[in-house]
GROMACS .gro file of C-alpha atoms in nm:
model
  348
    1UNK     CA    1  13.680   7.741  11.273
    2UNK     CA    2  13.382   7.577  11.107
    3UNK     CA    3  13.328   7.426  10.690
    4UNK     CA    4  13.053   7.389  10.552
    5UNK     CA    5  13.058   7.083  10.340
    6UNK     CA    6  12.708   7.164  10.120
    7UNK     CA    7  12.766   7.219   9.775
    8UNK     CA    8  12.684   7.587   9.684
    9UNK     CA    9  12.679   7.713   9.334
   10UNK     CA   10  12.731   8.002   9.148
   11UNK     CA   11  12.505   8.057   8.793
   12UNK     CA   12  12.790   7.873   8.577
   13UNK     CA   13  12.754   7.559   8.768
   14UNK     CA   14  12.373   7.489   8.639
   15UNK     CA   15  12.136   7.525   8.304
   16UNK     CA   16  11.784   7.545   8.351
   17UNK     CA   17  11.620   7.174   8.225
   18UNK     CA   18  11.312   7.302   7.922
   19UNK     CA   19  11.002   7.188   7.983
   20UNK     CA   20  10.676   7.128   7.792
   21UNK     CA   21  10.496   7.483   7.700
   22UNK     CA   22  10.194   7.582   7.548
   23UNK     CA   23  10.339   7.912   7.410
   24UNK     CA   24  10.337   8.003   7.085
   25UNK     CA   25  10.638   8.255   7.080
   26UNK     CA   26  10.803   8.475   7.298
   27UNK     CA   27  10.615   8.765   7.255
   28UNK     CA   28  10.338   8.606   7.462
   29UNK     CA   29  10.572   8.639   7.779
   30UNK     CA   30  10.506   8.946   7.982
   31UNK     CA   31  10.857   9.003   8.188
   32UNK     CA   32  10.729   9.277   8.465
   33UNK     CA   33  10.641   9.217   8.785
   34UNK     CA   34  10.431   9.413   9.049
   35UNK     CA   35  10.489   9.454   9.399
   36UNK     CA   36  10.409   9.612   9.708
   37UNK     CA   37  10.727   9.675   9.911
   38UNK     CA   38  10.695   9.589  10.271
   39UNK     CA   39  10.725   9.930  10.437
   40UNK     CA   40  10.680  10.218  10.285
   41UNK     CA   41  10.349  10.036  10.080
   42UNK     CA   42  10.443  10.188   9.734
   43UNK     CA   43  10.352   9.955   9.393
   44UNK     CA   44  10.636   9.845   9.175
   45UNK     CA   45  10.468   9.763   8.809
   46UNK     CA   46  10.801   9.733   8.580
   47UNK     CA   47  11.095   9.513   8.455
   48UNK     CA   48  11.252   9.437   8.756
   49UNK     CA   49  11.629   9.470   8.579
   50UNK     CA   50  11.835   9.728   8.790
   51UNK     CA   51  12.166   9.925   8.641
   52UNK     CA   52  12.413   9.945   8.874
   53UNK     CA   53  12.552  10.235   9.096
   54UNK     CA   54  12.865  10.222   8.913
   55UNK     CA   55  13.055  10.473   8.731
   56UNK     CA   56  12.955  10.465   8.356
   57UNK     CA   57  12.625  10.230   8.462
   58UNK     CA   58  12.435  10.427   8.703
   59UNK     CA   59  12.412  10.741   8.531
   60UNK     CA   60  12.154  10.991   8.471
   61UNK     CA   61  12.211  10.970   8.111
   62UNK     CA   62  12.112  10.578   8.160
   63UNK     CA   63  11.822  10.635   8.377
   64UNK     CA   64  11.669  10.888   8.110
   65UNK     CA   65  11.685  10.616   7.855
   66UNK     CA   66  11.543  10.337   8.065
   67UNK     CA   67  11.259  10.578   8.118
   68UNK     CA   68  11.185  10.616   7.741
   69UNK     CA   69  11.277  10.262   7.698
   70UNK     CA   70  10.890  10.230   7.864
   71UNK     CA   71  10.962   9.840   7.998
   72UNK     CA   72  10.961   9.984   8.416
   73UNK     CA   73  11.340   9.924   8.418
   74UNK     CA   74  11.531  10.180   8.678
   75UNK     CA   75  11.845  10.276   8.735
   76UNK     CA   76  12.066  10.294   9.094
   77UNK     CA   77  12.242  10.617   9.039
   78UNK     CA   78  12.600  10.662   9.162
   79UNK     CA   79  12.622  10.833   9.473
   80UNK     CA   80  12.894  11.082   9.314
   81UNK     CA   81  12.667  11.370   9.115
   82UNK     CA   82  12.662  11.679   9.345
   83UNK     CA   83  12.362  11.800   9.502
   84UNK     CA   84  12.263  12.078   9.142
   85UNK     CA   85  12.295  11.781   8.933
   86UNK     CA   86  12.056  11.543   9.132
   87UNK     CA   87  11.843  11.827   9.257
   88UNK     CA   88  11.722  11.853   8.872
   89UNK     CA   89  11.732  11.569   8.762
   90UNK     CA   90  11.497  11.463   9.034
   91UNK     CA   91  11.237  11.739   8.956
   92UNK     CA   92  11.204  11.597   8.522
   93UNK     CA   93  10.979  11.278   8.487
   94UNK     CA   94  11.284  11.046   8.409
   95UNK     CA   95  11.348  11.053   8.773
   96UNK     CA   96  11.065  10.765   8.818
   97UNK     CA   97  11.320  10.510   8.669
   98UNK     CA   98  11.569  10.644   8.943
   99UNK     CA   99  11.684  10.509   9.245
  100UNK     CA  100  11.889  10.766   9.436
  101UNK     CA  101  12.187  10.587   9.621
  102UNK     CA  102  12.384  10.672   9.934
  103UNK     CA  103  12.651  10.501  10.203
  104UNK     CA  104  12.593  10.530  10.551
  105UNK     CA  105  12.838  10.870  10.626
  106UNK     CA  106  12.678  11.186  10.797
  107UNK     CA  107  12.819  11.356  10.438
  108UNK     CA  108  12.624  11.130  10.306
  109UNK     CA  109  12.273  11.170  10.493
  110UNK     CA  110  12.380  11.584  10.447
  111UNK     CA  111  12.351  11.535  10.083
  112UNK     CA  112  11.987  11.389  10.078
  113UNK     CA  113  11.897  11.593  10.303
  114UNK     CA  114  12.040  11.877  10.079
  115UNK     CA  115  11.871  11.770   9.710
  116UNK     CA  116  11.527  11.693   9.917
  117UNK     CA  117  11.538  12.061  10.026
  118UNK     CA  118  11.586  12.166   9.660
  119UNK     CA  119  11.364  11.954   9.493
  120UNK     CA  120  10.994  11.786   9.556
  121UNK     CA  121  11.073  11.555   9.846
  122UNK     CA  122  10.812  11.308   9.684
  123UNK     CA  123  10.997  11.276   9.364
  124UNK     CA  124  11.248  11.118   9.553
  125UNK     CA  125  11.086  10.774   9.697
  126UNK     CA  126  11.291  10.510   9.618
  127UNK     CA  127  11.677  10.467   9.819
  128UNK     CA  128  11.972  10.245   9.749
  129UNK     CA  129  12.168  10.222  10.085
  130UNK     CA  130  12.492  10.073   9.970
  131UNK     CA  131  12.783   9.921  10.128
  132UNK     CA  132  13.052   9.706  10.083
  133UNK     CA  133  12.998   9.493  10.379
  134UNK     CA  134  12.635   9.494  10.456
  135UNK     CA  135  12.691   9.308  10.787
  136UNK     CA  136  12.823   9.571  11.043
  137UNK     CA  137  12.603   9.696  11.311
  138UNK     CA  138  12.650  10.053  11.175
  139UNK     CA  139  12.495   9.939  10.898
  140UNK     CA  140  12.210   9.780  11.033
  141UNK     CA  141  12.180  10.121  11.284
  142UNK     CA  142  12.183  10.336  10.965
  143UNK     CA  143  11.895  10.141  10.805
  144UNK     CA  144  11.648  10.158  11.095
  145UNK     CA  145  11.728  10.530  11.122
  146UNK     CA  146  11.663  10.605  10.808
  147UNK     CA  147  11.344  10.382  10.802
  148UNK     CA  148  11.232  10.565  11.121
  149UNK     CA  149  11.313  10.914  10.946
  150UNK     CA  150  11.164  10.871  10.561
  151UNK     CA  151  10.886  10.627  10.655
  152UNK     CA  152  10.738  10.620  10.313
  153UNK     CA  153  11.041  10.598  10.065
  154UNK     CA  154  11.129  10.256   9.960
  155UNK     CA  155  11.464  10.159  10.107
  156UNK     CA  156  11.712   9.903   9.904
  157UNK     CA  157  11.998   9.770  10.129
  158UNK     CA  158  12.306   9.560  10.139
  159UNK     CA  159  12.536   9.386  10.038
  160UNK     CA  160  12.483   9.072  10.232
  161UNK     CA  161  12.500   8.691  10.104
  162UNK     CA  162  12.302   8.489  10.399
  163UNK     CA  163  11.969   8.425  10.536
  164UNK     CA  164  12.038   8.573  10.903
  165UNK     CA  165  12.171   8.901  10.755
  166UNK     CA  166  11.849   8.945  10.503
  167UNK     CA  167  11.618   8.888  10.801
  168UNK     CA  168  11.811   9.139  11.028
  169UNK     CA  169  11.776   9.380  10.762
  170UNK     CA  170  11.406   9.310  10.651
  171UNK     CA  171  11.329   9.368  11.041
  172UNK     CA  172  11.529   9.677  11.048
  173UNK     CA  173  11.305   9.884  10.767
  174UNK     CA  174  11.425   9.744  10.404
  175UNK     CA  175  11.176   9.645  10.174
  176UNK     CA  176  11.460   9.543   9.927
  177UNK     CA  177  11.768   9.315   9.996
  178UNK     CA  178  12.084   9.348   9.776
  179UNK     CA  179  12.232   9.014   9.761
  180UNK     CA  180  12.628   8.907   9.639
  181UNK     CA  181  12.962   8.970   9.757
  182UNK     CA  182  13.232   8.972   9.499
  183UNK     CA  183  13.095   8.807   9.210
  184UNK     CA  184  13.122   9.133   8.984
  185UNK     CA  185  13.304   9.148   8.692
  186UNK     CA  186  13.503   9.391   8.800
  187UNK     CA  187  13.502   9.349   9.218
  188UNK     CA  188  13.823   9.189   9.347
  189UNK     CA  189  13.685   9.111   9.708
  190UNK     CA  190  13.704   8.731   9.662
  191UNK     CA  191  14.069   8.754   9.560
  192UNK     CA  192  14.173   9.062   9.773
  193UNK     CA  193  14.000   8.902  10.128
  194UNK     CA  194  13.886   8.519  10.049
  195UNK     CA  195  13.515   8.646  10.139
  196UNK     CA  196  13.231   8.568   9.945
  197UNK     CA  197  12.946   8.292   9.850
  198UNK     CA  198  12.831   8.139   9.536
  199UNK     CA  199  12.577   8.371   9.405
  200UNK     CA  200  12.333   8.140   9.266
  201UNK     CA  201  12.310   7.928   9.607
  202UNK     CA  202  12.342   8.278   9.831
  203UNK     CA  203  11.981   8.379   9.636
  204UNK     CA  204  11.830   8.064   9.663
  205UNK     CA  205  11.872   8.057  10.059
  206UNK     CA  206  11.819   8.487  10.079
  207UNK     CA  207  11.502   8.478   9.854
  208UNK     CA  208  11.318   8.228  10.035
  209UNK     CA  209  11.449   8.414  10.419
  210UNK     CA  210  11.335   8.718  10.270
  211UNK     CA  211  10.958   8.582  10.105
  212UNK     CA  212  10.895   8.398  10.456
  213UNK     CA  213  10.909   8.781  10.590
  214UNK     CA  214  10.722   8.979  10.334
  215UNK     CA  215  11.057   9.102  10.156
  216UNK     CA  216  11.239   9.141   9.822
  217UNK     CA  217  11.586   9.055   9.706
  218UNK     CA  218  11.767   9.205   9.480
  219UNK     CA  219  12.068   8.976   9.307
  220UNK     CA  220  12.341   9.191   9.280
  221UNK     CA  221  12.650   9.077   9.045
  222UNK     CA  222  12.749   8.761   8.872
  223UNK     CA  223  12.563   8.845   8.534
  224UNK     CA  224  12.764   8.832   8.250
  225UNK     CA  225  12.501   8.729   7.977
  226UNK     CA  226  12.099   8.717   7.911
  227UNK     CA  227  12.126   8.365   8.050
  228UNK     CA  228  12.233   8.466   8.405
  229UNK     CA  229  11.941   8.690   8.470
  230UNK     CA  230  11.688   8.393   8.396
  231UNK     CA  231  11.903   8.151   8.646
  232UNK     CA  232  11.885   8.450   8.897
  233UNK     CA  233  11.505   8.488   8.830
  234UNK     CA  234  11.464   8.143   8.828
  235UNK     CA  235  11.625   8.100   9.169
  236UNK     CA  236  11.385   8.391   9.338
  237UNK     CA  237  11.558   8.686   9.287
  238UNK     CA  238  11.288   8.968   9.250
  239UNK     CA  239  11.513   9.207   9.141
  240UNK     CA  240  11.863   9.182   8.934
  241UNK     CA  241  12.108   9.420   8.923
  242UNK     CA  242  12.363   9.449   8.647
  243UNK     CA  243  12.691   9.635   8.612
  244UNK     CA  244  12.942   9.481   8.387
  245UNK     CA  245  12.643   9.402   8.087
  246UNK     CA  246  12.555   9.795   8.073
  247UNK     CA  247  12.891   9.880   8.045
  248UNK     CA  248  13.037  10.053   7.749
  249UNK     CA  249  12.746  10.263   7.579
  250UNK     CA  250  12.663  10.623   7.478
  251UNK     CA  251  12.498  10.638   7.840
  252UNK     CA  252  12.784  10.564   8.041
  253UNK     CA  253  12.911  10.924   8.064
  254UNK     CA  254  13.258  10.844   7.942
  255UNK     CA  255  13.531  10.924   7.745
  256UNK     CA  256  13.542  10.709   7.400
  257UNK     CA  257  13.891  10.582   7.356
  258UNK     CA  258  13.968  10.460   7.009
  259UNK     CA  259  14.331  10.267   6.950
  260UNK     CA  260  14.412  10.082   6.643
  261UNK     CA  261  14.074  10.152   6.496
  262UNK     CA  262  13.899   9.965   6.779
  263UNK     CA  263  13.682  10.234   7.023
  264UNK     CA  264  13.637  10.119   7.419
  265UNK     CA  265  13.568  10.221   7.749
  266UNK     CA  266  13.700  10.215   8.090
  267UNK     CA  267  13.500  10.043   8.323
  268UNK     CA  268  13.610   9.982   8.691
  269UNK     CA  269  13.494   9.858   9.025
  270UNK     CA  270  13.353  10.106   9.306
  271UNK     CA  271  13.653   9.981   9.564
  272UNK     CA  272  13.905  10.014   9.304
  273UNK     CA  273  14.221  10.212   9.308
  274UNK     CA  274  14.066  10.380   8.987
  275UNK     CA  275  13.762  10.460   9.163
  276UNK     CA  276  13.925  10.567   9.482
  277UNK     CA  277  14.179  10.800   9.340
  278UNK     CA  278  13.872  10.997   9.153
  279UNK     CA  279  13.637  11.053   9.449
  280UNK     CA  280  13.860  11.011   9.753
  281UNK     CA  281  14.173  11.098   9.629
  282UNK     CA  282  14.356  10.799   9.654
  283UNK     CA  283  14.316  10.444   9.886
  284UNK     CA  284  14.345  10.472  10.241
  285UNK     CA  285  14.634  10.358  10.416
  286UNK     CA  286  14.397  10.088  10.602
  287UNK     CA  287  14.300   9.966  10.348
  288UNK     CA  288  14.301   9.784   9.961
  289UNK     CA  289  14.174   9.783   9.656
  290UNK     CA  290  13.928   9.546   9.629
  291UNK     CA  291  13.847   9.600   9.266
  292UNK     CA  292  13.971   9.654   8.881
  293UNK     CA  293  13.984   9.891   8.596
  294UNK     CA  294  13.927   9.716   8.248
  295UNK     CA  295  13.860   9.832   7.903
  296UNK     CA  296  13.488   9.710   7.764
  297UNK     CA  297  13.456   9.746   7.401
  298UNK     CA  298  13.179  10.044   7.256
  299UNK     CA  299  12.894   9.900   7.211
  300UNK     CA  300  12.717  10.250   7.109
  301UNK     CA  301  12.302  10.283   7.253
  302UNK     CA  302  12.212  10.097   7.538
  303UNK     CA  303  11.839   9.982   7.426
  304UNK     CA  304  12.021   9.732   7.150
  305UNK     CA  305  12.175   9.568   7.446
  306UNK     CA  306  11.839   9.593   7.639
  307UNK     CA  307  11.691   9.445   7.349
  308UNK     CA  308  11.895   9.127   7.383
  309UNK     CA  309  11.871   9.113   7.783
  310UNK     CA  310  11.495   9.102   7.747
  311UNK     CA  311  11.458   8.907   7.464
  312UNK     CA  312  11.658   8.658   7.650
  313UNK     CA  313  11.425   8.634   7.945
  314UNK     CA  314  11.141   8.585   7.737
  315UNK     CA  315  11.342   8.295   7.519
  316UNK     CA  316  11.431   8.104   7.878
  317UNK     CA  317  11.015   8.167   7.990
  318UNK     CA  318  10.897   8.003   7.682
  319UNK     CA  319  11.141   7.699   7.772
  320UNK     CA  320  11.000   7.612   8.084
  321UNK     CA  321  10.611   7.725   7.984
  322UNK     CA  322  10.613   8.054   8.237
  323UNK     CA  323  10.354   8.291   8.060
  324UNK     CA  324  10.455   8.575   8.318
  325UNK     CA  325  10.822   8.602   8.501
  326UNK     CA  326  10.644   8.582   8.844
  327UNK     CA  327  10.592   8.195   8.752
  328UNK     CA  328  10.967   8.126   8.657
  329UNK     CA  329  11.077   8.016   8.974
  330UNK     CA  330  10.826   7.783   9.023
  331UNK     CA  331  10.897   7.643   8.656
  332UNK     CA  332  11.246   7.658   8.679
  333UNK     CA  333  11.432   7.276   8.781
  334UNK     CA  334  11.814   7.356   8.777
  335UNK     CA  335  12.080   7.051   8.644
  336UNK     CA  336  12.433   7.074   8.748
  337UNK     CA  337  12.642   7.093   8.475
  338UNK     CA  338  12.971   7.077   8.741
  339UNK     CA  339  13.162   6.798   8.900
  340UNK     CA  340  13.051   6.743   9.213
  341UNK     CA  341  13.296   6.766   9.535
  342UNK     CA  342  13.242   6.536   9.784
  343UNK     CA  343  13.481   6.640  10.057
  344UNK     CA  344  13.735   6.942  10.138
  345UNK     CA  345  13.975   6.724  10.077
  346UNK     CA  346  13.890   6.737   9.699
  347UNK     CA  347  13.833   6.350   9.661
  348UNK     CA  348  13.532   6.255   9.313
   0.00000   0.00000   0.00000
């Protein structure tokens, strides 16, 4: 048994301190990024925001908006759409803003394998390997295989929540790191196992493992408004995924359910009971649910809620005087807005 006495910190223990700017108004901010990802060489020019693989988030009806949206945002689709539906959706132009996501089952390498042979293999370049527990050797053995098999598609990986583990993976073939373990809205994981890490402190320590190696993280969970995004930015994340925020509109694919004059939608974690009982026909007697169903009011088209996402990046840029996002980071002083802990044995 070992603790860990440093203070970590998740993005409601800071604010980010304003500094002196020279900008005029937000609309001189420009909030996309370009990259070159690691391995398979390919340019990222675009809003580095990320919807979810979730039910009701990472849908193609919300990747066909983000692509007419025109800001570079894209979309992790669920793994769940059979092989027809992906098949054409990856042969139509909206498929750019599309990340195609899989686990690490033969079924699941099958499937690719499957829509590739149906559709233009290019049109497919950018994969979202996802697990729950990004730091099992299977894991890491599935990544370098398929690095070693699709050498020039653009691999996303994880979860994972330390510097070791975003290293291992880097090395292993993925040009993107998914970073957080349980700090979803609607993920149970910290409750269900007592695993997990602060997620503004676990991309602090991943983004600068995964810079000093050439790599890309992606902050994955913990963003619950504009604000967080700009803390998760401002601590290095390259890319940030969101779930909970892009819940609830005409994109999510889902039934409208109005009570009492009030309209909502059910939302729910990818390891919930919910989720389970639709695509695996109930939990597995080794194991628990390790996330929720909720309700999430209707909050009708998804760009008005883009809108405000963006608009708050640019407000927190013109704060701290960063005239592109790239320069956040290096603007960005965080003050802790918590009290401070100084022992496990809870003594101020």
């Amino acid at each position: 048994m070992h603790i860990e006495s440093e203070v970590k910190l998740d993005f409601k223990d800071v604010l980010i301190r304003p500094k002196r700017s020279t900008l005029g108004s937000r609309r001189e901010v420009d909030i996309r990024r370009q990259f070159q990802f690691k391995w398979s060489g390919h340019d990222f020019d675009g809003t580095p925001v990320i919807g979810a693989n979730m039910d009701g988030v990472g849908t193609i009806a919300m990747a066909e908006a983000f692509a007419a949206q025109g800001e570079g945002l894209t979309v992790a689709l669920t793994k769940h759409y059979d092989v027809n539906a992906l098949a054409a959706f990856f042969q139509t132009p909206a498929s750019a803003a599309a990340w195609y996501s899989l686990g690490i089952t033969k079924d699941d390498q099958e499937k690719l394998e499957a829509v590739i042979a149906k559709t233009n293999a290019a049109n497919i370049n950018k994969l979202c390997i996802d697990v729950a527990n990004g730091y099992s050797e299977n894991f890491l053995d599935f990544v370098k295989a398929m690095r070693k098999k699709y050498p020039d598609k653009t691999i996303m990986a994880g979860n994972v929540v330390t510097y070791e583990m975003v290293e291992e993976l880097l090395l292993s073939g993925a040009d993107v790191v998914k970073v957080g373990i349980g700090p979803g809205s609607v993920c149970t994981t910290r409750k269900m196992t007592g695993v997990g890490y602060p997620q503004l402190s676990a991309i602090i320590e991943c983004a600068d493992a995964a810079h000093g190696l050439g790599g890309l993280v992606c902050a994955d969970g913990g963003c619950t408004v504009p604000g967080d995004l700009a803390k998760a930015f401002g601590a290095g994340a390259d890319f940030v995924m969101l779930g909970g925020m892009l819940a609830g509109h005409d994109q999510s694919e889902c039934d409208v359910i109005e009570e009492n004059g009030r309209k909502s939608l059910v939302f729910y974690g990818m390891s919930s009971e919910t989720a389970m009982e639709k695509h695996a026909g109930g939990v597995a007697t080794y194991r628990a649910s390790e996330g929720k169903e909720v309700r999430v009011p209707y909050r009708g088209d998804v760009n008005a809620t883009l809108q405000g996402i963006l608009g708050g990046i640019r407000s927190a840029c013109t704060y701290v005087g960063a005239r592109r996002l790239k320069e956040l980071s290096k603007r960005t002083t965080f003050i802790r807005v918590t009290q401070q802990i100084n022992n496990v044995f809870g003594e101020s």
